[in-house]
Amino acid sequence: MKVDGDLARQVIRPRLRESHKGSYGRVLLIGGLYPYGGAIIMAAIACVNSGAGLVTVATDRDNIPALHAHLPEAMAFDFGERDRLLDNLRVANVVLIGSGLGESDAANQVLNLVLANIRPDQNVVVDGSAINLLAKKNKADLPECHLILTPHQKEWERLSGLAILEQTVSNTQKALADFPAETILVAKSHRTSVYQSKEVAHLEVGGPYQATGGMGDTLAGMVTGFLAQFASNDRYKAVTVASWLHSVIADDLAKNAYVVLPTRISKAIPSWMRKLSL
Amino acid sequence: MKVDGDLARQVIRPRLRESHKGSYGRVLLIGGLYPYGGAIIMAAIACVNSGAGLVTVATDRDNIPALHAHLPEAMAFDFGERDRLLDNLRVANVVLIGSGLGESDAANQVLNLVLANIRPDQNVVVDGSAINLLAKKNKADLPECHLILTPHQKEWERLSGLAILEQTVSNTQKALADFPAETILVAKSHRTSVYQSKEVAHLEVGGPYQATGGMGDTLAGMVTGFLAQFASNDRYKAVTVASWLHSVIADDLAKNAYVVLPTRISKAIPSWMRKLSL
Amino acid sequence: MKVDGDLARQVIRPRLRESHKGSYGRVLLIGGLYPYGGAIIMAAIACVNSGAGLVTVATDRDNIPALHAHLPEAMAFDFGERDRLLDNLRVANVVLIGSGLGESDAANQVLNLVLANIRPDQNVVVDGSAINLLAKKNKADLPECHLILTPHQKEWERLSGLAILEQTVSNTQKALADFPAETILVAKSHRTSVYQSKEVAHLEVGGPYQATGGMGDTLAGMVTGFLAQFASNDRYKAVTVASWLHSVIADDLAKNAYVVLPTRISKAIPSWMRKLSL
Amino acid sequence: MKVDGDLARQVIRPRLRESHKGSYGRVLLIGGLYPYGGAIIMAAIACVNSGAGLVTVATDRDNIPALHAHLPEAMAFDFGERDRLLDNLRVANVVLIGSGLGESDAANQVLNLVLANIRPDQNVVVDGSAINLLAKKNKADLPECHLILTPHQKEWERLSGLAILEQTVSNTQKALADFPAETILVAKSHRTSVYQSKEVAHLEVGGPYQATGGMGDTLAGMVTGFLAQFASNDRYKAVTVASWLHSVIADDLAKNAYVVLPTRISKAIPSWMRKLSL
């Protein structure tokens, strides 16, 4: 699949006049456990700026003031409140878990709770440390759902068993077959590729100015925001375009920046999506 | 009533040279209870940017740092401090209750406290979850005061008993008659209308780029800010123009944004009000 | 005294090449007690942007995260730490007390501590609620020091005993004579005047777009910042120019704003001071 | 050594296409203890904007919300967590200690922990109050490592025993010989010089608009960020160019600012580094 502005325009459709925030998805973002609070903040900023309708964050309670200092638009609760987590999980059409989750017992428990309660119609983006936690689980036990994985090379090694040098397209496709049908893989590297079944899209954008902390959290938030709005049309295209746009914006900002801060990308999302929706 | 720049100019009058912040209203905003802290922050940002003279927020104590990180201009106290709440209620000319209030017992109690202590000369804007709480009360028990309701369609259904498809102008006007005389209704939808007695104003602005979390909180804050300054002139026109300007700004920002973040609207209020006051 | 750009240029001198932050003053700002945390934040933002060398804030401990979210440049400690307060008081060349201080017993105690420990060579700016607290004290007990008072009309009524309508220049000058010699009075109104002994300067700037919460805190912070740097030259001119510039900036911003937010003024201070220093 | 854009271009190399955030260093910043929380926030903002790959801050737990309100890109933990501190120390290629550290027992203990566990291949930037603490220790006990000192004149007096008037180039070089081989000294004054062994570079940039609180913390953060990326090439040049660029940016901002706020410098770093990398 060629990934360019034309594909983006297929995904980022003008919004219907008669719609409301519920039309653009309900998202639950889980992560930002101490000492990684900033990660879920960056994912949330990206997700809201991508246009997700209603965004709720489950994180450390201590992390909420900083989140709200950036983004009063997101609701936020203590990830340890099991009932509230289940309530929010139930109504979400997309769940992101892993940005700044860490690998503590508490992190693993909340991941298990998500996996045990997710429904086949729901999208689950698994990012960062949740990928490492997932790598220790039996793939056969994964629930039926729309799974999206966003590992970098080392995380994919842990998850797939493929050493980085073995991560060819065909090996990756074979490894992906062990996951639930139609699982989408965003294989992050200096040239990110997006896989689903026999499909693969190689992104020809992005650069080393993106090599800074929080870049992946921002990508995960964008993918989540795109799924919230566009999954019902074509899930794979939505994830691919989100990944592409993330780097397109970075390329543009890098004309004037040696390093591109993740939050700068997020602020530019609405204007780029506007241009691509015309 | 035609709603346009001419009406706005009737409402947004140049300020008198000899005036002070007390001349522009004392506002009490109640809401932002866990896990909805951001909602009252957005309402407060909108209210201050609309020109309200003195703005005080009653919220969760844990929510104050994030509020002040955005808006040191607002005072803020723990909503559970009953005496302080009553003191602030007494001196307010406009009270907003409901943005991020939730529907807990504590939320209901603070709403009851407001309803029990409000005076006939005071304005009360009831928004969000406070509308749902109000729906469970007997309308005959509502206190005499200047009531402003800002429901979206589902909230109006709960409050009026009118199913969304039955929410015609005439049905809505009939339902509105059950509320205290001269109650103003901002009936939010993809085409918001503002009602009072036999008056109705249909707004021909706004669009689906506004379908994002916090948009209603921002509108409620603007309505409150306009009432703080302009209610003594014509309350209905003030509410109508606030609602109109909220969407006019969104329309303008949407030229460069696929989704319009609520806080972006608030930042643009002072320059728009300036233009309309000339 | 004519107050204009020429006077401002006399005060805002180019900095000497061989200098360090200690050359530009050590400031202690006391205030922002619950529920008025934002007030001292605004004073601090104004003070740092005015060029004060080292700024320390004594406030509620709970208020420090929001302060630092705006202004990591300021140090901040719990106002209840008596020893630390005395240490910081000792090394300060200017102390501001009162912005968001409130009138609680704790507020009065910290004011008493300042008055009991201030030295004749130190400047003390008394603002907001500290003026009300001062009004209850015996003027004869005021310590010898460089006192600067920044009341609005109602506060000046409380402090001087002059009803607002009686606040003529000559009455105000007479009332001022009850305070320590060379006390400076910034008499805030829609036309602010600055007094010292037989001097009076009427500001011909400012407007009703400034009638919003926090405007006075920002003025107090600017006055403090100017004293920190320029008091050794001419204290009265420094205070007058700070008061003038505060409104000059507001006038400029008001060309594009119906209401001018205090923090917007502060952000513009460095560029205005630069222009006036050339 | 002549310090100018040519030298900067030698240091700030275009990034390699095939790289990841780990390629640009792992940094541990230690400081910001009460009541100096803002200092480490400013250092962290400077460090991330300078392009460091992964930045972790050890500070007071109460300081984390304000840090994350500025910079979700940084991880942050309680400096009192000894095991976590040692884990982060182990993987860091650069450690900064001292910005807002204070001189308490707890501060001294964490400095001792760093000195006891640092490896010869690691860079340690010692700034602010950590310099004062170091001055009380026996230089012969300093561990073998790449040491970078960033004192202002008074701190260098304490550390070297040289009174300010005695801080000539030759005396400073002699005093520097008491420190571990190849220790780099950033001798801050109105004309900062950078020393290593027999090398000295005099910076001909900077001005008194930089005389404001936090300027040194920002410099320390930039030095740390440059070392994170460029130390393996030429450590001394990296430190020198970081110090130079800090003042070059200040000079540029000072064209429109009487005082240059430290955080304003940090925001301009990416665009300046971009220009210098072309």
XYZ file of N, CA and C in Angstrom, chain D residues 85-234:
450
model
N 17.650 5.313 42.343
C 18.711 6.255 42.012
C 19.937 5.509 41.488
N 20.298 4.443 42.173
C 21.474 3.675 41.742
C 21.236 3.026 40.387
N 20.030 2.531 40.153
C 19.704 1.939 38.849
C 19.843 2.975 37.740
N 19.320 4.157 37.992
C 19.379 5.196 36.963
C 20.803 5.720 36.777
N 21.542 5.763 37.870
C 22.941 6.188 37.808
C 23.739 5.230 36.931
N 23.472 3.956 37.097
C 24.220 2.913 36.392
C 24.107 3.058 34.870
N 22.900 3.411 34.392
C 22.691 3.431 32.934
C 22.919 4.813 32.320
N 23.175 5.811 33.154
C 23.342 7.163 32.621
C 24.726 7.341 32.005
N 24.788 8.054 30.872
C 26.128 8.432 30.423
C 26.510 9.818 30.931
N 25.519 10.617 31.300
C 25.809 11.908 31.935
C 24.902 12.071 33.161
N 25.494 12.544 34.238
C 24.750 12.871 35.450
C 24.960 14.346 35.743
N 23.875 15.058 35.995
C 23.979 16.437 36.490
C 23.509 16.435 37.931
N 24.320 16.990 38.816
C 23.899 17.096 40.202
C 24.156 18.510 40.717
N 23.140 19.076 41.370
C 23.361 20.347 42.046
C 22.375 21.460 41.784
N 21.677 21.472 40.641
C 20.742 22.561 40.359
C 19.592 22.498 41.357
N 19.568 23.459 42.282
C 18.525 23.447 43.299
C 18.639 22.287 44.266
N 19.849 21.786 44.452
C 20.024 20.659 45.384
C 20.007 21.137 46.835
N 20.478 22.356 47.055
C 20.620 22.831 48.422
C 21.811 22.184 49.114
N 21.955 22.459 50.394
C 23.130 21.960 51.107
C 22.725 21.209 52.377
N 21.538 20.642 52.359
C 21.061 19.868 53.511
C 21.819 18.550 53.626
N 21.603 17.855 54.723
C 22.203 16.533 54.876
C 21.758 15.601 53.754
N 20.476 15.677 53.428
C 19.964 14.805 52.364
C 20.664 15.112 51.051
N 20.917 16.393 50.808
C 21.614 16.791 49.586
C 23.030 16.230 49.576
N 23.691 16.341 50.697
C 25.062 15.851 50.786
C 25.112 14.330 50.614
N 24.124 13.646 51.186
C 24.091 12.183 51.063
C 23.920 11.731 49.618
N 23.055 12.424 48.890
C 22.848 11.996 47.508
C 24.088 12.321 46.669
N 24.776 13.401 46.996
C 26.035 13.696 46.298
C 27.069 12.610 46.606
N 27.145 12.228 47.870
C 28.087 11.160 48.236
C 27.756 9.852 47.510
N 26.483 9.568 47.405
C 26.066 8.345 46.720
C 26.525 8.369 45.254
N 26.375 9.522 44.629
C 26.813 9.656 43.234
C 28.324 9.487 43.148
N 29.053 10.168 44.014
C 30.518 10.107 43.948
C 31.023 8.695 44.237
N 30.310 7.962 45.094
C 30.752 6.612 45.463
C 30.451 5.581 44.379
N 29.535 5.928 43.489
C 29.092 4.913 42.524
C 29.369 5.261 41.068
N 29.950 6.402 40.842
C 30.191 6.814 39.464
C 31.341 5.988 38.871
N 31.265 5.770 37.571
C 32.324 4.991 36.915
C 33.240 5.911 36.111
N 34.438 5.454 35.814
C 35.392 6.294 35.069
C 34.883 6.728 33.697
N 33.993 5.956 33.094
C 33.512 6.308 31.751
C 32.358 7.301 31.779
N 31.878 7.640 32.957
C 30.680 8.495 33.035
C 31.039 9.961 33.214
N 30.174 10.830 32.720
C 30.316 12.279 32.873
C 29.474 12.746 34.056
N 30.050 13.587 34.896
C 29.296 14.161 36.010
C 29.430 15.677 35.967
N 28.312 16.338 35.758
C 28.287 17.800 35.797
C 27.901 18.203 37.220
N 28.756 18.973 37.864
C 28.493 19.412 39.237
C 28.204 20.912 39.211
N 27.001 21.253 39.639
C 26.504 22.620 39.496
C 25.996 23.139 40.844
N 25.928 24.453 40.953
C 25.227 25.112 42.054
C 25.658 24.654 43.429
N 24.677 24.298 44.243
C 24.984 23.988 45.639
C 25.838 22.734 45.765
N 25.823 21.845 44.775
C 26.707 20.673 44.848
C 28.165 21.105 44.789
N 28.430 22.245 44.182
C 29.805 22.767 44.188
C 30.203 23.181 45.598
N 29.288 23.816 46.294
C 29.571 24.198 47.681
C 29.789 22.974 48.565
N 28.986 21.959 48.345
C 29.165 20.717 49.107
C 30.514 20.069 48.773
N 30.860 20.093 47.522
C 32.133 19.508 47.075
C 33.312 20.263 47.688
N 33.117 21.563 47.886
C 34.209 22.388 48.429
C 34.612 21.941 49.826
N 33.687 21.262 50.505
C 33.994 20.809 51.869
C 34.628 19.422 51.893
N 34.765 18.819 50.725
C 35.329 17.468 50.662
C 36.802 17.542 50.256
N 37.469 16.447 50.463
C 38.877 16.345 50.100
C 38.984 16.025 48.611
N 39.641 16.886 47.855
C 39.724 16.662 46.407
C 40.389 15.328 46.069
N 41.284 14.900 46.950
C 41.976 13.631 46.686
C 41.011 12.449 46.701
N 39.848 12.648 47.351
C 38.872 11.556 47.430
C 37.926 11.518 46.242
N 38.034 12.491 45.357
C 37.109 12.516 44.211
C 37.318 11.287 43.342
N 36.259 10.702 42.885
C 36.377 9.473 42.092
C 36.898 9.782 40.689
N 37.439 8.779 40.072
C 37.861 8.916 38.676
C 36.603 8.939 37.803
N 36.438 9.995 37.070
C 35.294 10.089 36.152
C 35.496 11.349 35.324
N 34.632 11.574 34.362
C 34.712 12.802 33.573
C 33.947 13.877 34.321
N 34.696 14.747 34.959
C 34.088 15.737 35.836
C 33.955 17.066 35.114
N 32.772 17.677 35.229
C 32.535 19.007 34.663
C 32.013 19.894 35.789
N 32.666 21.002 36.018
C 32.286 21.922 37.089
C 31.758 23.214 36.479
N 30.644 23.713 37.019
C 30.051 24.939 36.449
C 29.833 26.008 37.525
N 30.886 26.413 38.219
C 30.712 27.398 39.295
C 30.640 28.835 38.779
N 29.912 29.683 39.502
C 30.141 31.114 39.294
C 31.321 31.511 40.191
N 31.696 32.780 40.163
C 32.965 33.176 40.780
C 33.038 32.842 42.277
N 31.945 33.084 42.992
C 31.947 32.839 44.433
C 32.042 31.340 44.728
N 31.339 30.555 43.904
C 31.411 29.105 44.089
C 32.826 28.583 43.772
N 33.438 29.157 42.754
C 34.807 28.750 42.401
C 35.775 29.160 43.501
N 35.506 30.286 44.131
C 36.321 30.685 45.286
C 36.259 29.617 46.378
N 35.037 29.177 46.667
C 34.886 28.153 47.706
C 35.573 26.842 47.320
N 35.462 26.507 46.055
C 35.954 25.204 45.597
C 37.474 25.202 45.417
N 37.995 26.307 44.921
C 39.427 26.354 44.585
C 40.247 27.037 45.663
N 39.585 27.809 46.513
C 40.330 28.607 47.472
C 40.829 29.927 46.893
N 40.585 30.155 45.615
C 41.034 31.399 44.980
C 40.004 32.503 45.197
N 40.406 33.596 45.844
C 39.509 34.739 45.957
C 39.171 35.239 44.560
N 38.026 35.891 44.434
C 37.556 36.276 43.098
C 38.617 37.075 42.343
N 39.268 38.004 43.035
C 40.259 38.833 42.351
C 41.502 38.040 41.942
N 41.687 36.876 42.551
C 42.850 36.031 42.214
C 42.543 35.030 41.108
N 41.296 35.080 40.583
C 40.899 34.037 39.616
C 41.403 34.363 38.213
N 42.713 34.491 38.090
C 43.327 34.686 36.774
C 43.369 33.352 36.045
N 43.682 33.424 34.770
C 43.761 32.192 33.982
C 44.802 31.245 34.575
N 45.972 31.748 34.880
C 47.020 30.831 35.332
C 46.713 30.271 36.722
N 46.189 31.116 37.616
C 45.812 30.590 38.932
C 44.706 29.552 38.814
N 43.746 29.831 37.952
C 42.637 28.894 37.781
C 43.152 27.574 37.211
N 44.061 27.659 36.251
C 44.613 26.416 35.677
C 45.357 25.611 36.736
N 46.094 26.316 37.585
C 46.805 25.617 38.655
C 45.818 24.924 39.601
N 44.769 25.675 39.978
C 43.786 25.107 40.901
C 43.071 23.914 40.278
N 42.846 24.000 38.993
C 42.133 22.928 38.290
C 42.947 21.630 38.307
N 44.266 21.760 38.404
C 45.139 20.578 38.402
C 44.919 19.691 39.630
N 44.275 20.235 40.662
C 43.989 19.420 41.853
C 42.813 18.476 41.633
N 42.090 18.687 40.541
C 40.915 17.854 40.280
C 41.320 16.694 39.378
N 40.448 15.695 39.251
C 40.778 14.566 38.379
C 41.208 15.038 36.992
N 42.084 14.285 36.364
C 42.616 14.653 35.054
C 41.478 14.956 34.086
N 41.680 15.973 33.262
C 40.724 16.337 32.204
C 39.392 16.863 32.721
N 39.375 17.240 34.004
C 38.186 17.932 34.517
C 37.968 19.207 33.708
N 36.717 19.430 33.363
C 36.375 20.648 32.612
C 35.748 21.649 33.577
N 36.183 22.894 33.461
C 35.668 23.957 34.317
C 34.969 25.011 33.464
N 33.677 25.216 33.714
C 32.974 26.351 33.114
C 32.967 27.444 34.183
N 33.875 28.389 34.051
C 34.025 29.457 35.048
C 33.094 30.599 34.645
N 31.940 30.640 35.302
C 30.902 31.592 34.902
C 31.181 32.985 35.482
N 31.093 33.982 34.664
C 31.162 35.379 35.109
C 30.533 36.205 33.994
N 30.715 37.508 34.037
C 30.152 38.281 32.927
C 30.887 37.964 31.630
N 32.033 37.334 31.704
C 32.718 36.769 30.542
C 33.146 35.363 30.910
N 32.315 34.404 30.602
C 32.563 33.019 30.986
C 33.753 32.443 30.209
N 34.562 31.653 30.907
C 35.657 30.934 30.250
C 35.520 29.447 30.548
N 35.973 28.636 29.613
C 35.891 27.188 29.777
C 37.301 26.613 29.734
N 37.641 25.851 30.774
C 39.007 25.338 30.954
C 39.031 23.809 30.891
N 40.120 23.302 30.355
C 40.452 21.883 30.545
C 41.973 21.754 30.417
N 42.617 21.175 31.429
C 44.086 21.081 31.449
C 44.683 22.431 31.059
N 45.430 22.470 29.989
C 46.095 23.716 29.590
C 45.255 24.537 28.615
N 44.084 24.023 28.282
C 43.205 24.725 27.342
C 42.362 25.766 28.075
N 42.116 26.870 27.414
C 41.122 27.809 27.933
C 40.430 28.485 26.753
N 39.124 28.592 26.860
C 38.341 29.263 25.813
C 37.549 30.384 26.467
N 37.774 31.600 25.976
C 37.038 32.745 26.518
C 35.837 33.033 25.625
N 34.672 33.051 26.215
C 33.456 33.299 25.438
C 33.264 34.804 25.275
N 33.013 35.220 24.070
C 32.824 36.654 23.831
C 31.353 36.956 23.552
N 30.516 36.290 24.279
C 29.063 36.455 24.111
C 28.431 36.580 25.489
N 27.145 36.929 25.502
C 26.413 37.052 26.775
C 26.367 38.478 27.267
N 25.466 38.732 28.184
C 25.323 40.090 28.693
C 24.492 40.129 29.955
N 24.329 41.331 30.502
C 23.705 41.452 31.829
C 22.207 41.168 31.848
N 21.573 41.053 30.677
C 20.175 40.610 30.604
C 20.048 39.168 31.053
N 21.169 38.483 31.216
C 21.144 37.101 31.706
C 21.223 37.032 33.226
N 21.359 38.182 33.881
C 21.528 38.183 35.333
C 20.181 38.008 36.015
N 19.659 36.786 35.991
C 18.358 36.494 36.590
C 18.341 35.049 37.059
N 17.519 34.765 38.052
C 17.496 33.436 38.651
C 17.170 32.337 37.655
N 17.938 31.265 37.657
C 17.689 30.125 36.798
C 18.576 30.071 35.578
N 19.329 31.138 35.345
C 20.184 31.174 34.162
C 21.242 30.071 34.230
N 21.810 29.888 35.426
C 22.828 28.860 35.598
C 22.265 27.457 35.502
N 21.069 27.253 35.991
C 20.441 25.930 35.893
C 20.220 25.559 34.427
N 19.853 26.567 33.648
C 19.612 26.331 32.229
C 20.917 26.016 31.512
N 21.973 26.734 31.860
C 23.286 26.427 31.289
C 23.696 24.995 31.646
N 23.529 24.624 32.904
C 23.908 23.274 33.340
C 23.129 22.215 32.551
N 21.856 22.486 32.306
C 21.046 21.540 31.536
C 21.508 21.435 30.087
N 21.913 22.556 29.513
C 22.420 22.526 28.136
C 23.740 21.769 28.055
N 24.643 22.052 28.989
C 25.934 21.348 29.015
C 25.681 19.845 29.104
N 24.751 19.459 29.961
C 24.425 18.050 30.142
C 23.859 17.446 28.852
N 22.962 18.183 28.214
C 22.372 17.698 26.975
C 23.405 17.546 25.867
N 24.328 18.483 25.795
C 25.379 18.381 24.767
C 26.307 17.194 25.053
N 26.668 17.009 26.320
C 27.516 15.861 26.669
C 26.813 14.551 26.338
N 25.506 14.508 26.564
C 24.756 13.273 26.299
C 24.912 12.830 24.849
N 25.002 13.803 23.965
C 25.054 13.497 22.538
C 26.463 13.525 21.946
N 27.285 14.424 22.454
C 28.521 14.732 21.728
C 29.796 14.441 22.509
N 29.679 13.894 23.733
C 30.870 13.691 24.570
C 31.847 12.716 23.933
N 31.334 11.734 23.231
C 32.217 10.696 22.700
C 33.141 11.259 21.622
N 32.765 12.368 21.042
C 33.597 12.992 20.018
C 34.670 13.849 20.691
N 34.269 14.958 21.283
C 35.233 15.812 21.986
C 34.486 16.497 23.113
